[in-house]
JSON list of C-alpha atoms in Angstrom, two decimals:
[
{"chain": "A", "resi": 1, "resn": "UNK", "atom": "CA", "xyz": [118.52, 101.62, 74.19]},
{"chain": "A", "resi": 2, "resn": "UNK", "atom": "CA", "xyz": [115.55, 103.34, 72.49]},
{"chain": "A", "resi": 3, "resn": "UNK", "atom": "CA", "xyz": [114.06, 101.43, 69.59]},
{"chain": "A", "resi": 4, "resn": "UNK", "atom": "CA", "xyz": [111.32, 101.63, 67.01]},
{"chain": "A", "resi": 5, "resn": "UNK", "atom": "CA", "xyz": [108.50, 99.17, 67.55]},
{"chain": "A", "resi": 6, "resn": "UNK", "atom": "CA", "xyz": [105.87, 97.96, 65.09]},
{"chain": "A", "resi": 7, "resn": "UNK", "atom": "CA", "xyz": [102.58, 96.11, 65.42]},
{"chain": "A", "resi": 8, "resn": "UNK", "atom": "CA", "xyz": [101.38, 93.67, 64.36]},
{"chain": "A", "resi": 9, "resn": "UNK", "atom": "CA", "xyz": [104.36, 91.55, 63.41]},
{"chain": "A", "resi": 10, "resn": "UNK", "atom": "CA", "xyz": [102.24, 89.71, 60.85]},
{"chain": "A", "resi": 11, "resn": "UNK", "atom": "CA", "xyz": [98.97, 90.77, 59.25]},
{"chain": "A", "resi": 12, "resn": "UNK", "atom": "CA", "xyz": [96.93, 88.58, 56.95]},
{"chain": "A", "resi": 13, "resn": "UNK", "atom": "CA", "xyz": [94.10, 90.21, 55.02]},
{"chain": "A", "resi": 14, "resn": "UNK", "atom": "CA", "xyz": [91.79, 89.60, 52.12]},
{"chain": "A", "resi": 15, "resn": "UNK", "atom": "CA", "xyz": [92.24, 91.53, 48.90]},
{"chain": "A", "resi": 16, "resn": "UNK", "atom": "CA", "xyz": [90.23, 94.75, 48.96]},
{"chain": "A", "resi": 17, "resn": "UNK", "atom": "CA", "xyz": [90.29, 95.09, 52.73]},
{"chain": "A", "resi": 18, "resn": "UNK", "atom": "CA", "xyz": [91.79, 98.01, 54.62]},
{"chain": "A", "resi": 19, "resn": "UNK", "atom": "CA", "xyz": [94.78, 97.52, 56.88]},
{"chain": "A", "resi": 20, "resn": "UNK", "atom": "CA", "xyz": [96.50, 99.81, 59.34]},
{"chain": "A", "resi": 21, "resn": "UNK", "atom": "CA", "xyz": [100.10, 99.19, 60.28]},
{"chain": "A", "resi": 22, "resn": "UNK", "atom": "CA", "xyz": [101.29, 100.80, 63.47]},
{"chain": "A", "resi": 23, "resn": "UNK", "atom": "CA", "xyz": [104.64, 102.11, 64.58]},
{"chain": "A", "resi": 24, "resn": "UNK", "atom": "CA", "xyz": [105.99, 103.75, 67.69]},
{"chain": "A", "resi": 25, "resn": "UNK", "atom": "CA", "xyz": [109.05, 105.81, 66.71]},
{"chain": "A", "resi": 26, "resn": "UNK", "atom": "CA", "xyz": [111.89, 106.73, 69.04]},
{"chain": "A", "resi": 27, "resn": "UNK", "atom": "CA", "xyz": [110.46, 109.32, 71.41]},
{"chain": "A", "resi": 28, "resn": "UNK", "atom": "CA", "xyz": [112.62, 112.37, 70.65]},
{"chain": "A", "resi": 29, "resn": "UNK", "atom": "CA", "xyz": [112.65, 111.85, 66.88]},
{"chain": "A", "resi": 30, "resn": "UNK", "atom": "CA", "xyz": [110.69, 114.18, 64.65]},
{"chain": "A", "resi": 31, "resn": "UNK", "atom": "CA", "xyz": [111.03, 112.52, 61.23]},
{"chain": "A", "resi": 32, "resn": "UNK", "atom": "CA", "xyz": [109.21, 109.35, 60.36]},
{"chain": "A", "resi": 33, "resn": "UNK", "atom": "CA", "xyz": [109.38, 107.04, 57.38]},
{"chain": "A", "resi": 34, "resn": "UNK", "atom": "CA", "xyz": [107.80, 103.97, 55.87]},
{"chain": "A", "resi": 35, "resn": "UNK", "atom": "CA", "xyz": [109.64, 101.54, 53.63]},
{"chain": "A", "resi": 36, "resn": "UNK", "atom": "CA", "xyz": [108.62, 98.23, 52.18]},
{"chain": "A", "resi": 37, "resn": "UNK", "atom": "CA", "xyz": [110.44, 95.14, 50.99]},
{"chain": "A", "resi": 38, "resn": "UNK", "atom": "CA", "xyz": [108.84, 92.64, 48.68]},
{"chain": "A", "resi": 39, "resn": "UNK", "atom": "CA", "xyz": [110.25, 89.16, 49.25]},
{"chain": "A", "resi": 40, "resn": "UNK", "atom": "CA", "xyz": [113.67, 88.82, 47.64]},
{"chain": "A", "resi": 41, "resn": "UNK", "atom": "CA", "xyz": [113.83, 92.46, 46.55]},
{"chain": "A", "resi": 42, "resn": "UNK", "atom": "CA", "xyz": [115.42, 95.68, 47.78]},
{"chain": "A", "resi": 43, "resn": "UNK", "atom": "CA", "xyz": [114.07, 97.81, 50.58]},
{"chain": "A", "resi": 44, "resn": "UNK", "atom": "CA", "xyz": [112.08, 100.63, 48.93]},
{"chain": "A", "resi": 45, "resn": "UNK", "atom": "CA", "xyz": [111.20, 104.06, 50.29]},
{"chain": "A", "resi": 46, "resn": "UNK", "atom": "CA", "xyz": [107.49, 104.85, 50.51]},
{"chain": "A", "resi": 47, "resn": "UNK", "atom": "CA", "xyz": [107.04, 108.11, 52.39]},
{"chain": "A", "resi": 48, "resn": "UNK", "atom": "CA", "xyz": [108.59, 110.52, 54.86]},
{"chain": "A", "resi": 49, "resn": "UNK", "atom": "CA", "xyz": [106.60, 112.57, 57.38]},
{"chain": "A", "resi": 50, "resn": "UNK", "atom": "CA", "xyz": [107.48, 115.62, 59.44]},
{"chain": "A", "resi": 51, "resn": "UNK", "atom": "CA", "xyz": [105.46, 118.18, 61.34]},
{"chain": "A", "resi": 52, "resn": "UNK", "atom": "CA", "xyz": [102.22, 116.38, 60.53]},
{"chain": "A", "resi": 53, "resn": "UNK", "atom": "CA", "xyz": [102.81, 116.54, 56.81]},
{"chain": "A", "resi": 54, "resn": "UNK", "atom": "CA", "xyz": [104.20, 114.30, 54.14]},
{"chain": "A", "resi": 55, "resn": "UNK", "atom": "CA", "xyz": [107.67, 115.55, 53.23]},
{"chain": "A", "resi": 56, "resn": "UNK", "atom": "CA", "xyz": [108.32, 113.23, 50.34]},
{"chain": "A", "resi": 57, "resn": "UNK", "atom": "CA", "xyz": [106.65, 110.22, 48.79]},
{"chain": "A", "resi": 58, "resn": "UNK", "atom": "CA", "xyz": [107.63, 107.73, 46.16]},
{"chain": "A", "resi": 59, "resn": "UNK", "atom": "CA", "xyz": [105.63, 106.76, 43.11]},
{"chain": "A", "resi": 60, "resn": "UNK", "atom": "CA", "xyz": [104.64, 103.60, 44.97]},
{"chain": "A", "resi": 61, "resn": "UNK", "atom": "CA", "xyz": [102.78, 105.71, 47.54]},
{"chain": "A", "resi": 62, "resn": "UNK", "atom": "CA", "xyz": [99.59, 106.27, 45.57]},
{"chain": "A", "resi": 63, "resn": "UNK", "atom": "CA", "xyz": [96.11, 107.26, 46.69]},
{"chain": "A", "resi": 64, "resn": "UNK", "atom": "CA", "xyz": [95.46, 103.94, 48.39]},
{"chain": "A", "resi": 65, "resn": "UNK", "atom": "CA", "xyz": [98.14, 104.74, 50.97]},
{"chain": "A", "resi": 66, "resn": "UNK", "atom": "CA", "xyz": [97.95, 107.28, 53.76]},
{"chain": "A", "resi": 67, "resn": "UNK", "atom": "CA", "xyz": [99.97, 108.07, 56.86]},
{"chain": "A", "resi": 68, "resn": "UNK", "atom": "CA", "xyz": [98.99, 109.66, 60.12]},
{"chain": "A", "resi": 69, "resn": "UNK", "atom": "CA", "xyz": [100.41, 110.56, 63.48]},
{"chain": "A", "resi": 70, "resn": "UNK", "atom": "CA", "xyz": [97.21, 110.22, 65.51]},
{"chain": "A", "resi": 71, "resn": "UNK", "atom": "CA", "xyz": [98.83, 111.07, 68.84]},
{"chain": "A", "resi": 72, "resn": "UNK", "atom": "CA", "xyz": [102.21, 111.94, 70.28]},
{"chain": "A", "resi": 73, "resn": "UNK", "atom": "CA", "xyz": [103.62, 108.47, 70.04]},
{"chain": "A", "resi": 74, "resn": "UNK", "atom": "CA", "xyz": [102.12, 106.48, 67.16]},
{"chain": "A", "resi": 75, "resn": "UNK", "atom": "CA", "xyz": [102.72, 106.68, 63.43]},
{"chain": "A", "resi": 76, "resn": "UNK", "atom": "CA", "xyz": [100.46, 104.68, 61.13]},
{"chain": "A", "resi": 77, "resn": "UNK", "atom": "CA", "xyz": [100.36, 103.51, 57.54]},
{"chain": "A", "resi": 78, "resn": "UNK", "atom": "CA", "xyz": [96.92, 102.78, 56.11]},
{"chain": "A", "resi": 79, "resn": "UNK", "atom": "CA", "xyz": [96.32, 100.85, 52.93]},
{"chain": "A", "resi": 80, "resn": "UNK", "atom": "CA", "xyz": [92.70, 101.42, 51.91]},
{"chain": "A", "resi": 81, "resn": "UNK", "atom": "CA", "xyz": [92.04, 98.59, 49.52]},
{"chain": "A", "resi": 82, "resn": "UNK", "atom": "CA", "xyz": [94.77, 96.01, 49.58]},
{"chain": "A", "resi": 83, "resn": "UNK", "atom": "CA", "xyz": [96.00, 94.28, 46.45]},
{"chain": "A", "resi": 84, "resn": "UNK", "atom": "CA", "xyz": [97.91, 91.06, 46.08]},
{"chain": "A", "resi": 85, "resn": "UNK", "atom": "CA", "xyz": [101.02, 93.03, 45.15]},
{"chain": "A", "resi": 86, "resn": "UNK", "atom": "CA", "xyz": [100.94, 94.87, 48.49]},
{"chain": "A", "resi": 87, "resn": "UNK", "atom": "CA", "xyz": [102.18, 91.70, 50.15]},
{"chain": "A", "resi": 88, "resn": "UNK", "atom": "CA", "xyz": [105.55, 92.68, 51.61]},
{"chain": "A", "resi": 89, "resn": "UNK", "atom": "CA", "xyz": [107.44, 93.55, 54.77]},
{"chain": "A", "resi": 90, "resn": "UNK", "atom": "CA", "xyz": [106.72, 97.10, 55.85]},
{"chain": "A", "resi": 91, "resn": "UNK", "atom": "CA", "xyz": [109.35, 98.89, 57.90]},
{"chain": "A", "resi": 92, "resn": "UNK", "atom": "CA", "xyz": [108.89, 102.04, 59.91]},
{"chain": "A", "resi": 93, "resn": "UNK", "atom": "CA", "xyz": [111.89, 104.24, 60.66]},
{"chain": "A", "resi": 94, "resn": "UNK", "atom": "CA", "xyz": [112.53, 107.42, 62.59]},
{"chain": "A", "resi": 95, "resn": "UNK", "atom": "CA", "xyz": [115.33, 109.95, 62.82]},
{"chain": "A", "resi": 96, "resn": "UNK", "atom": "CA", "xyz": [116.27, 113.32, 64.22]},
{"chain": "A", "resi": 97, "resn": "UNK", "atom": "CA", "xyz": [116.45, 114.67, 60.67]},
{"chain": "A", "resi": 98, "resn": "UNK", "atom": "CA", "xyz": [120.17, 115.31, 60.63]},
{"chain": "A", "resi": 99, "resn": "UNK", "atom": "CA", "xyz": [120.39, 117.35, 63.80]},
{"chain": "A", "resi": 100, "resn": "UNK", "atom": "CA", "xyz": [123.74, 115.70, 64.52]},
{"chain": "A", "resi": 101, "resn": "UNK", "atom": "CA", "xyz": [125.22, 116.38, 61.09]},
{"chain": "A", "resi": 102, "resn": "UNK", "atom": "CA", "xyz": [123.55, 113.81, 58.87]},
{"chain": "A", "resi": 103, "resn": "UNK", "atom": "CA", "xyz": [120.35, 111.85, 59.01]},
{"chain": "A", "resi": 104, "resn": "UNK", "atom": "CA", "xyz": [120.66, 108.42, 60.64]},
{"chain": "A", "resi": 105, "resn": "UNK", "atom": "CA", "xyz": [117.51, 106.35, 60.59]},
{"chain": "A", "resi": 106, "resn": "UNK", "atom": "CA", "xyz": [116.50, 103.69, 63.05]},
{"chain": "A", "resi": 107, "resn": "UNK", "atom": "CA", "xyz": [114.24, 100.97, 61.73]},
{"chain": "A", "resi": 108, "resn": "UNK", "atom": "CA", "xyz": [111.61, 98.83, 63.35]},
{"chain": "A", "resi": 109, "resn": "UNK", "atom": "CA", "xyz": [111.42, 95.05, 63.03]},
{"chain": "A", "resi": 110, "resn": "UNK", "atom": "CA", "xyz": [108.75, 95.24, 60.37]},
{"chain": "A", "resi": 111, "resn": "UNK", "atom": "CA", "xyz": [105.20, 94.04, 59.75]},
{"chain": "A", "resi": 112, "resn": "UNK", "atom": "CA", "xyz": [104.76, 91.21, 57.32]},
{"chain": "A", "resi": 113, "resn": "UNK", "atom": "CA", "xyz": [101.62, 91.89, 55.30]},
{"chain": "A", "resi": 114, "resn": "UNK", "atom": "CA", "xyz": [100.09, 88.97, 53.44]},
{"chain": "A", "resi": 115, "resn": "UNK", "atom": "CA", "xyz": [97.22, 89.74, 51.07]},
{"chain": "A", "resi": 116, "resn": "UNK", "atom": "CA", "xyz": [95.15, 86.72, 50.01]},
{"chain": "B", "resi": 1, "resn": "UNK", "atom": "CA", "xyz": [122.49, 110.72, 43.95]},
{"chain": "B", "resi": 2, "resn": "UNK", "atom": "CA", "xyz": [126.09, 109.68, 44.39]},
{"chain": "B", "resi": 3, "resn": "UNK", "atom": "CA", "xyz": [126.32, 105.93, 44.01]},
{"chain": "B", "resi": 4, "resn": "UNK", "atom": "CA", "xyz": [128.22, 103.20, 45.78]},
{"chain": "B", "resi": 5, "resn": "UNK", "atom": "CA", "xyz": [129.62, 99.91, 44.53]},
{"chain": "B", "resi": 6, "resn": "UNK", "atom": "CA", "xyz": [129.91, 96.85, 46.75]},
{"chain": "B", "resi": 7, "resn": "UNK", "atom": "CA", "xyz": [130.71, 93.20, 46.08]},
{"chain": "B", "resi": 8, "resn": "UNK", "atom": "CA", "xyz": [127.58, 91.07, 45.90]},
{"chain": "B", "resi": 9, "resn": "UNK", "atom": "CA", "xyz": [128.79, 88.58, 48.48]},
{"chain": "B", "resi": 10, "resn": "UNK", "atom": "CA", "xyz": [131.64, 87.75, 50.82]},
{"chain": "B", "resi": 11, "resn": "UNK", "atom": "CA", "xyz": [132.54, 84.92, 53.16]},
{"chain": "B", "resi": 12, "resn": "UNK", "atom": "CA", "xyz": [134.32, 84.96, 56.46]},
{"chain": "B", "resi": 13, "resn": "UNK", "atom": "CA", "xyz": [135.26, 82.41, 59.05]},
{"chain": "B", "resi": 14, "resn": "UNK", "atom": "CA", "xyz": [133.79, 82.85, 62.47]},
{"chain": "B", "resi": 15, "resn": "UNK", "atom": "CA", "xyz": [135.95, 84.82, 64.92]},
{"chain": "B", "resi": 16, "resn": "UNK", "atom": "CA", "xyz": [138.08, 86.28, 62.14]},
{"chain": "B", "resi": 17, "resn": "UNK", "atom": "CA", "xyz": [138.09, 89.94, 61.05]},
{"chain": "B", "resi": 18, "resn": "UNK", "atom": "CA", "xyz": [136.00, 90.94, 58.05]},
{"chain": "B", "resi": 19, "resn": "UNK", "atom": "CA", "xyz": [136.70, 93.86, 55.75]},
{"chain": "B", "resi": 20, "resn": "UNK", "atom": "CA", "xyz": [133.72, 94.92, 53.65]},
{"chain": "B", "resi": 21, "resn": "UNK", "atom": "CA", "xyz": [134.72, 97.32, 50.86]},
{"chain": "B", "resi": 22, "resn": "UNK", "atom": "CA", "xyz": [132.69, 100.11, 49.28]},
{"chain": "B", "resi": 23, "resn": "UNK", "atom": "CA", "xyz": [133.62, 102.33, 46.36]},
{"chain": "B", "resi": 24, "resn": "UNK", "atom": "CA", "xyz": [132.08, 105.78, 46.03]},
{"chain": "B", "resi": 25, "resn": "UNK", "atom": "CA", "xyz": [134.20, 107.60, 43.48]},
{"chain": "B", "resi": 26, "resn": "UNK", "atom": "CA", "xyz": [131.63, 110.38, 42.88]},
{"chain": "B", "resi": 27, "resn": "UNK", "atom": "CA", "xyz": [131.26, 111.30, 46.55]},
{"chain": "B", "resi": 28, "resn": "UNK", "atom": "CA", "xyz": [130.91, 115.01, 47.21]},
{"chain": "B", "resi": 29, "resn": "UNK", "atom": "CA", "xyz": [132.68, 116.92, 49.94]},
{"chain": "B", "resi": 30, "resn": "UNK", "atom": "CA", "xyz": [129.64, 117.02, 52.19]},
{"chain": "B", "resi": 31, "resn": "UNK", "atom": "CA", "xyz": [128.48, 113.42, 51.75]},
{"chain": "B", "resi": 32, "resn": "UNK", "atom": "CA", "xyz": [128.60, 111.16, 54.77]},
{"chain": "B", "resi": 33, "resn": "UNK", "atom": "CA", "xyz": [129.20, 107.43, 54.44]},
{"chain": "B", "resi": 34, "resn": "UNK", "atom": "CA", "xyz": [126.60, 105.35, 56.23]},
{"chain": "B", "resi": 35, "resn": "UNK", "atom": "CA", "xyz": [126.53, 101.62, 56.78]},
{"chain": "B", "resi": 36, "resn": "UNK", "atom": "CA", "xyz": [123.38, 99.71, 57.58]},
{"chain": "B", "resi": 37, "resn": "UNK", "atom": "CA", "xyz": [122.88, 95.98, 57.74]},
{"chain": "B", "resi": 38, "resn": "UNK", "atom": "CA", "xyz": [119.87, 93.72, 57.49]},
{"chain": "B", "resi": 39, "resn": "UNK", "atom": "CA", "xyz": [119.87, 90.41, 59.30]},
{"chain": "B", "resi": 40, "resn": "UNK", "atom": "CA", "xyz": [117.61, 87.70, 57.88]},
{"chain": "B", "resi": 41, "resn": "UNK", "atom": "CA", "xyz": [113.92, 88.47, 58.40]},
{"chain": "B", "resi": 42, "resn": "UNK", "atom": "CA", "xyz": [114.68, 91.68, 60.29]},
{"chain": "B", "resi": 43, "resn": "UNK", "atom": "CA", "xyz": [114.59, 95.39, 59.61]},
{"chain": "B", "resi": 44, "resn": "UNK", "atom": "CA", "xyz": [117.64, 97.35, 58.50]},
{"chain": "B", "resi": 45, "resn": "UNK", "atom": "CA", "xyz": [119.93, 98.29, 61.35]},
{"chain": "B", "resi": 46, "resn": "UNK", "atom": "CA", "xyz": [122.26, 101.26, 61.59]},
{"chain": "B", "resi": 47, "resn": "UNK", "atom": "CA", "xyz": [125.88, 100.22, 61.97]},
{"chain": "B", "resi": 48, "resn": "UNK", "atom": "CA", "xyz": [128.14, 103.25, 61.68]},
{"chain": "B", "resi": 49, "resn": "UNK", "atom": "CA", "xyz": [128.76, 106.42, 59.72]},
{"chain": "B", "resi": 50, "resn": "UNK", "atom": "CA", "xyz": [131.58, 108.83, 59.07]},
{"chain": "B", "resi": 51, "resn": "UNK", "atom": "CA", "xyz": [132.63, 111.87, 57.06]},
{"chain": "B", "resi": 52, "resn": "UNK", "atom": "CA", "xyz": [136.42, 112.00, 56.79]},
{"chain": "B", "resi": 53, "resn": "UNK", "atom": "CA", "xyz": [138.07, 110.39, 59.78]},
{"chain": "B", "resi": 54, "resn": "UNK", "atom": "CA", "xyz": [138.02, 106.75, 60.73]},
{"chain": "B", "resi": 55, "resn": "UNK", "atom": "CA", "xyz": [135.29, 105.89, 63.21]},
{"chain": "B", "resi": 56, "resn": "UNK", "atom": "CA", "xyz": [134.85, 103.20, 65.82]},
{"chain": "B", "resi": 57, "resn": "UNK", "atom": "CA", "xyz": [131.81, 102.10, 67.75]},
{"chain": "B", "resi": 58, "resn": "UNK", "atom": "CA", "xyz": [130.75, 99.01, 69.63]},
{"chain": "B", "resi": 59, "resn": "UNK", "atom": "CA", "xyz": [129.61, 97.27, 66.47]},
{"chain": "B", "resi": 60, "resn": "UNK", "atom": "CA", "xyz": [132.33, 98.01, 63.96]},
{"chain": "B", "resi": 61, "resn": "UNK", "atom": "CA", "xyz": [135.01, 100.33, 62.61]},
{"chain": "B", "resi": 62, "resn": "UNK", "atom": "CA", "xyz": [134.84, 102.45, 59.49]},
{"chain": "B", "resi": 63, "resn": "UNK", "atom": "CA", "xyz": [138.04, 103.19, 57.61]},
{"chain": "B", "resi": 64, "resn": "UNK", "atom": "CA", "xyz": [137.74, 106.00, 55.06]},
{"chain": "B", "resi": 65, "resn": "UNK", "atom": "CA", "xyz": [140.32, 106.47, 52.34]},
{"chain": "B", "resi": 66, "resn": "UNK", "atom": "CA", "xyz": [142.16, 109.76, 52.30]},
{"chain": "B", "resi": 67, "resn": "UNK", "atom": "CA", "xyz": [140.56, 110.77, 49.00]},
{"chain": "B", "resi": 68, "resn": "UNK", "atom": "CA", "xyz": [137.19, 109.54, 50.33]},
{"chain": "B", "resi": 69, "resn": "UNK", "atom": "CA", "xyz": [136.52, 107.58, 47.16]},
{"chain": "B", "resi": 70, "resn": "UNK", "atom": "CA", "xyz": [136.34, 104.33, 49.06]},
{"chain": "B", "resi": 71, "resn": "UNK", "atom": "CA", "xyz": [135.71, 103.04, 52.55]},
{"chain": "B", "resi": 72, "resn": "UNK", "atom": "CA", "xyz": [135.86, 99.77, 54.44]},
{"chain": "B", "resi": 73, "resn": "UNK", "atom": "CA", "xyz": [133.59, 98.47, 57.16]},
{"chain": "B", "resi": 74, "resn": "UNK", "atom": "CA", "xyz": [135.57, 96.35, 59.58]},
{"chain": "B", "resi": 75, "resn": "UNK", "atom": "CA", "xyz": [134.02, 93.75, 61.81]},
{"chain": "B", "resi": 76, "resn": "UNK", "atom": "CA", "xyz": [136.84, 92.87, 64.16]},
{"chain": "B", "resi": 77, "resn": "UNK", "atom": "CA", "xyz": [135.67, 89.40, 65.03]},
{"chain": "B", "resi": 78, "resn": "UNK", "atom": "CA", "xyz": [132.85, 87.97, 62.94]},
{"chain": "B", "resi": 79, "resn": "UNK", "atom": "CA", "xyz": [130.17, 85.98, 64.70]},
{"chain": "B", "resi": 80, "resn": "UNK", "atom": "CA", "xyz": [127.35, 83.95, 63.22]},
{"chain": "B", "resi": 81, "resn": "UNK", "atom": "CA", "xyz": [125.03, 86.80, 64.18]},
{"chain": "B", "resi": 82, "resn": "UNK", "atom": "CA", "xyz": [126.91, 89.09, 61.80]},
{"chain": "B", "resi": 83, "resn": "UNK", "atom": "CA", "xyz": [125.64, 87.15, 58.78]},
{"chain": "B", "resi": 84, "resn": "UNK", "atom": "CA", "xyz": [123.59, 89.80, 57.02]},
{"chain": "B", "resi": 85, "resn": "UNK", "atom": "CA", "xyz": [123.36, 92.05, 54.00]},
{"chain": "B", "resi": 86, "resn": "UNK", "atom": "CA", "xyz": [125.52, 95.13, 54.50]},
{"chain": "B", "resi": 87, "resn": "UNK", "atom": "CA", "xyz": [124.63, 98.37, 52.74]},
{"chain": "B", "resi": 88, "resn": "UNK", "atom": "CA", "xyz": [127.01, 101.26, 52.10]},
{"chain": "B", "resi": 89, "resn": "UNK", "atom": "CA", "xyz": [125.00, 104.44, 51.50]},
{"chain": "B", "resi": 90, "resn": "UNK", "atom": "CA", "xyz": [125.95, 108.07, 50.97]},
{"chain": "B", "resi": 91, "resn": "UNK", "atom": "CA", "xyz": [123.96, 110.74, 52.77]},
{"chain": "B", "resi": 92, "resn": "UNK", "atom": "CA", "xyz": [124.33, 114.48, 52.54]},
{"chain": "B", "resi": 93, "resn": "UNK", "atom": "CA", "xyz": [124.93, 116.65, 55.54]},
{"chain": "B", "resi": 94, "resn": "UNK", "atom": "CA", "xyz": [121.99, 118.29, 57.25]},
{"chain": "B", "resi": 95, "resn": "UNK", "atom": "CA", "xyz": [118.31, 117.59, 56.85]},
{"chain": "B", "resi": 96, "resn": "UNK", "atom": "CA", "xyz": [116.24, 114.48, 56.66]},
{"chain": "B", "resi": 97, "resn": "UNK", "atom": "CA", "xyz": [116.52, 112.26, 53.64]},
{"chain": "B", "resi": 98, "resn": "UNK", "atom": "CA", "xyz": [115.23, 108.94, 52.46]},
{"chain": "B", "resi": 99, "resn": "UNK", "atom": "CA", "xyz": [117.58, 105.97, 52.49]},
{"chain": "B", "resi": 100, "resn": "UNK", "atom": "CA", "xyz": [118.07, 104.46, 49.05]},
{"chain": "B", "resi": 101, "resn": "UNK", "atom": "CA", "xyz": [119.11, 100.86, 49.48]},
{"chain": "B", "resi": 102, "resn": "UNK", "atom": "CA", "xyz": [121.11, 99.05, 46.82]},
{"chain": "B", "resi": 103, "resn": "UNK", "atom": "CA", "xyz": [121.74, 95.34, 46.73]},
{"chain": "B", "resi": 104, "resn": "UNK", "atom": "CA", "xyz": [124.53, 95.49, 49.33]},
{"chain": "B", "resi": 105, "resn": "UNK", "atom": "CA", "xyz": [127.02, 92.78, 50.24]},
{"chain": "B", "resi": 106, "resn": "UNK", "atom": "CA", "xyz": [125.70, 89.51, 51.57]},
{"chain": "B", "resi": 107, "resn": "UNK", "atom": "CA", "xyz": [128.10, 88.33, 54.25]},
{"chain": "B", "resi": 108, "resn": "UNK", "atom": "CA", "xyz": [128.22, 84.65, 55.03]},
{"chain": "B", "resi": 109, "resn": "UNK", "atom": "CA", "xyz": [129.95, 83.63, 58.25]},
{"chain": "B", "resi": 110, "resn": "UNK", "atom": "CA", "xyz": [131.27, 80.10, 58.31]},
{"chain": "B", "resi": 111, "resn": "UNK", "atom": "CA", "xyz": [131.42, 78.33, 61.66]}
]
């Protein structure tokens, strides 16, 4: 069964450093998303991406964040200058955008980001 | 966004059926009912969705009330692996959309 994969599973970085989180969405999906979950809190939407453009972003997704689809298979989230409060699980998701009636998203296993 | 209401937590004995309720009294005619779950330390996982009719898949069944103001996710035989937080979410028909997670129902399965 097709699945979303993410690398690395755990990333430890120093405050102020740049990190890139990588995702490989399901191959025939066209819509891509990033979410995050701070320990003990809800899963929060960050950004959606379609046709090489951001479709929607939350207020969390400020100028330190960026997303990119560098090739036909990868989808990345870059955090330019990490802060302590960026420590969280980051989940990538993909979908067909509702082609079958409504949008069903498939999530990856997540990357645990720890900022020291 | 139309909202859903779920109990904070539920318990079930292993190998018994589990009925997870969800109220969505402000659902619109074109809203689908989606269920996702999140196992400990894992990403959210799609479980099932439906519009009006009851739905079955390999993971669960979804029973939708006739007036669509409530629904029930049914796990026919709970296993320890089903211990997770279950989220009932409304999605509109057509087009991509972000998933807005609430607090869900934390299901504990007792061996």
